[in-house]
XYZ file of C-alpha atoms in Angstrom:
258
model
C 0.000 0.000 0.000
C 1.412 3.448 -0.894
C 2.166 5.618 2.119
C -0.059 8.659 2.262
C 1.394 12.075 2.946
C 0.167 13.813 6.068
C -2.360 15.982 4.138
C -3.599 12.951 2.206
C -3.968 10.932 5.419
C -5.910 13.779 7.034
C -8.232 13.809 4.004
C -8.678 10.031 4.247
C -9.470 10.175 7.966
C -12.140 12.808 7.369
C -13.619 11.084 4.317
C -13.972 7.738 6.127
C -15.125 9.425 9.347
C -12.283 7.996 11.397
C -11.853 11.655 12.347
C -13.571 14.905 11.433
C -17.374 14.698 11.746
C -17.572 11.309 13.432
C -20.614 9.128 14.063
C -20.484 9.408 17.869
C -23.114 12.043 18.827
C -22.447 14.959 21.143
C -24.976 13.905 23.781
C -23.293 10.498 24.073
C -19.904 12.153 24.544
C -21.182 14.474 27.264
C -22.951 11.616 29.023
C -19.706 9.651 29.226
C -17.755 12.689 30.448
C -20.361 13.190 33.191
C -20.291 9.544 34.239
C -16.495 9.580 34.457
C -16.636 12.724 36.602
C -19.299 11.116 38.813
C -16.957 8.219 39.577
C -18.487 5.484 37.408
C -15.491 3.182 37.111
C -16.790 1.611 33.898
C -15.734 4.866 32.218
C -12.317 4.978 33.895
C -11.083 2.215 31.533
C -8.800 0.617 34.079
C -7.230 3.854 35.289
C -7.394 5.085 38.885
C -8.562 8.705 38.660
C -9.311 9.263 42.347
C -11.073 12.578 42.950
C -9.007 14.526 40.436
C -11.675 14.692 37.707
C -14.980 15.395 39.428
C -15.951 18.334 37.192
C -17.239 17.271 33.782
C -16.191 20.647 32.360
C -12.573 19.773 33.162
C -13.046 16.510 31.285
C -14.528 18.394 28.326
C -11.533 20.755 28.317
C -9.101 17.819 28.088
C -11.144 16.270 25.294
C -11.226 19.515 23.341
C -7.456 19.882 23.692
C -6.392 16.278 23.032
C -9.188 14.877 20.870
C -10.672 17.903 19.166
C -14.287 17.766 20.313
C -16.295 20.990 20.381
C -15.167 22.985 23.422
C -18.485 24.820 23.895
C -20.292 23.424 26.957
C -23.561 24.824 25.566
C -23.299 22.480 22.572
C -25.371 19.618 23.962
C -26.642 17.619 20.980
C -25.972 16.868 17.339
C -22.585 16.487 15.690
C -19.257 16.212 17.462
C -15.777 16.025 16.039
C -12.308 14.530 16.281
C -9.525 16.749 14.967
C -7.673 14.717 12.301
C -4.525 16.775 12.852
C -4.497 15.595 16.466
C -4.962 12.026 15.241
C -1.881 12.281 13.024
C 0.097 14.044 15.760
C -0.672 11.118 18.070
C 0.242 8.590 15.371
C 3.633 10.315 15.132
C 4.100 10.069 18.907
C 3.095 6.414 18.822
C 5.550 5.830 15.960
C 8.373 7.206 18.096
C 7.522 4.716 20.857
C 7.334 1.841 18.356
C 10.705 2.870 16.930
C 12.155 2.637 20.448
C 10.595 -0.807 20.884
C 12.118 -2.023 17.637
C 15.552 -0.607 18.470
C 15.541 -2.330 21.857
C 13.908 -5.544 20.596
C 11.367 -5.092 23.345
C 8.693 -7.455 24.559
C 5.341 -6.122 23.269
C 1.745 -7.132 23.986
C -1.180 -6.291 21.695
C -4.833 -6.366 22.786
C -8.170 -4.980 21.684
C -11.651 -4.489 23.038
C -12.788 -3.722 19.487
C -12.043 -6.987 17.630
C -14.525 -6.162 14.870
C -12.597 -3.037 13.953
C -9.030 -2.892 15.212
C -7.685 -6.444 15.350
C -6.085 -6.198 11.901
C -4.458 -2.845 12.674
C -2.911 -4.273 15.844
C -1.882 -7.495 14.095
C -0.035 -5.651 11.314
C 1.995 -3.669 13.828
C 2.768 -6.839 15.776
C 4.033 -8.549 12.614
C 6.234 -5.571 11.748
C 7.785 -5.497 15.212
C 8.393 -9.245 15.179
C 10.200 -8.847 11.849
C 12.531 -6.354 13.591
C 13.324 -8.816 16.374
C 10.779 -7.860 19.029
C 9.286 -10.535 21.274
C 5.520 -10.411 20.701
C 3.871 -11.707 23.860
C 2.049 -15.025 23.570
C -0.473 -15.020 26.390
C -0.901 -18.091 28.598
C -3.780 -20.422 27.824
C -6.836 -20.854 30.007
C -7.198 -17.241 31.151
C -10.652 -16.228 32.372
C -12.202 -12.850 33.128
C -15.719 -11.380 33.240
C -17.314 -14.841 32.819
C -15.458 -15.394 29.563
C -12.041 -16.260 28.201
C -9.014 -14.183 27.274
C -7.641 -15.616 24.043
C -5.347 -14.552 21.239
C -5.779 -14.295 17.480
C -3.128 -13.049 15.052
C -0.955 -11.953 17.997
C -3.773 -9.843 19.513
C -5.411 -10.630 22.859
C -9.217 -10.453 22.801
C -12.188 -11.370 24.998
C -14.245 -14.407 23.983
C -17.580 -15.489 25.389
C -20.238 -17.764 23.970
C -18.107 -18.608 20.909
C -17.966 -14.919 19.939
C -15.379 -12.165 20.275
C -16.794 -9.363 22.406
C -16.527 -5.603 22.411
C -15.423 -4.804 25.953
C -14.251 -1.795 27.938
C -13.313 -3.921 30.953
C -9.798 -3.863 32.431
C -10.175 -7.373 33.830
C -8.833 -9.227 30.751
C -5.622 -7.192 30.979
C -5.426 -7.916 34.699
C -5.688 -11.629 33.913
C -2.866 -11.428 31.372
C -0.474 -9.405 33.521
C -1.151 -11.533 36.596
C -0.480 -14.711 34.620
C 2.701 -13.366 33.026
C 4.153 -12.228 36.348
C 7.116 -9.914 36.694
C 9.442 -12.134 34.664
C 7.079 -12.131 31.676
C 5.977 -8.513 31.973
C 5.835 -6.685 28.611
C 7.889 -3.559 27.980
C 5.072 -2.062 25.929
C 1.334 -2.613 25.445
C -0.453 -1.429 22.315
C -4.203 -1.669 22.875
C -7.423 0.269 23.482
C -10.188 0.625 26.090
C -9.602 -0.958 29.504
C -6.819 -3.143 28.126
C -4.684 -0.048 27.501
C -5.757 1.857 30.600
C -5.084 -0.972 33.035
C -1.679 -1.695 31.492
C -0.714 1.941 31.983
C -2.102 1.949 35.518
C 0.021 -1.078 36.343
C 3.161 0.689 35.208
C 3.601 -0.739 31.709
C 4.256 1.690 28.866
C 0.911 1.831 27.082
C -0.176 3.204 23.714
C -3.934 3.242 23.154
C -6.531 4.110 20.556
C -9.596 5.947 21.921
C -12.867 7.370 20.643
C -14.246 10.781 21.563
C -16.683 9.179 24.037
C -13.851 7.426 25.926
C -12.196 10.287 27.827
C -10.246 8.244 30.360
C -7.302 7.362 28.107
C -6.872 11.026 27.129
C -6.831 11.961 30.805
C -4.321 9.150 31.312
C -1.985 10.687 28.759
C -2.489 14.157 30.267
C -1.465 12.748 33.662
C 1.428 10.701 32.258
C -0.055 7.258 32.949
C -0.548 6.578 29.240
C 2.381 7.050 26.869
C 0.179 7.983 23.891
C -3.570 8.109 23.247
C -4.604 8.239 19.586
C -7.999 9.874 18.924
C -10.212 8.172 16.342
C -13.603 6.632 15.781
C -12.792 3.115 16.946
C -15.451 1.295 14.915
C -16.121 2.697 11.451
C -18.202 0.814 8.899
C -15.280 -0.940 7.179
C -12.163 -2.008 9.116
C -10.146 -1.665 5.907
C -10.488 2.096 6.307
C -7.817 1.855 9.024
C -5.253 0.359 6.613
C -3.805 3.678 5.318
C -3.533 4.911 8.904
C -1.682 1.755 9.943
C 0.633 1.996 6.931
C 1.424 5.611 7.856
C 2.150 4.581 11.471
C 4.498 1.788 10.402
C 6.318 4.007 7.931
C 6.748 6.772 10.527
C 8.141 4.179 12.947
C 10.621 2.888 10.355
C 8.772 -0.422 10.239
C 7.377 -0.291 6.715
C 8.230 -2.791 4.003
């Protein structure tokens, strides 16, 4: 796949609604910001936020700065946005961390709570790092969490229940993996999303995560230094192939392209 220039990638992100005018509505975003501020741990995505983010307007300010949502608190319904320039900025920061991983032949774990959208993007990065000598973590068998199983496909850890791969925000699958690996098997880097990324960062592992505009916790985690990088995007667009140019750009920026 040809590598898009930054302007061409920005255009692609907007056209496919990975960024720009995204599908996630404003009222849904504000509801999640409020629930995070009210202490609903489901929206903390594995992070421990204490009482530092009890004002939803503070959460909105972080999201406007780091994700590009509308910063007007009076805007309560209708369209909301992700700034594609911020998406590419974050991809560049993530690329720098991947370049470090490749140079050090680090031990890297990939995981996703969005298997219907992001598993291929994670798998391609895992394959590129393995080709540069990194140790891609193979999770232990038989792991259970949230009344289901933590399994691995194409080098990416996912949550399985009832013979289906589930969309999950829970941090418990990542807890199960890190507990089973122990200190000797601990990864140097996690590349993930949702509670998988947040809990890894909370437990002291370098963590790079993708996050939608209705998932503020990972952006707060980066603002506080718990997350290494949080990449803003719509994390489930209509065709997962739309992420392919973005992934190719990330790999090229990291020096991991073909």
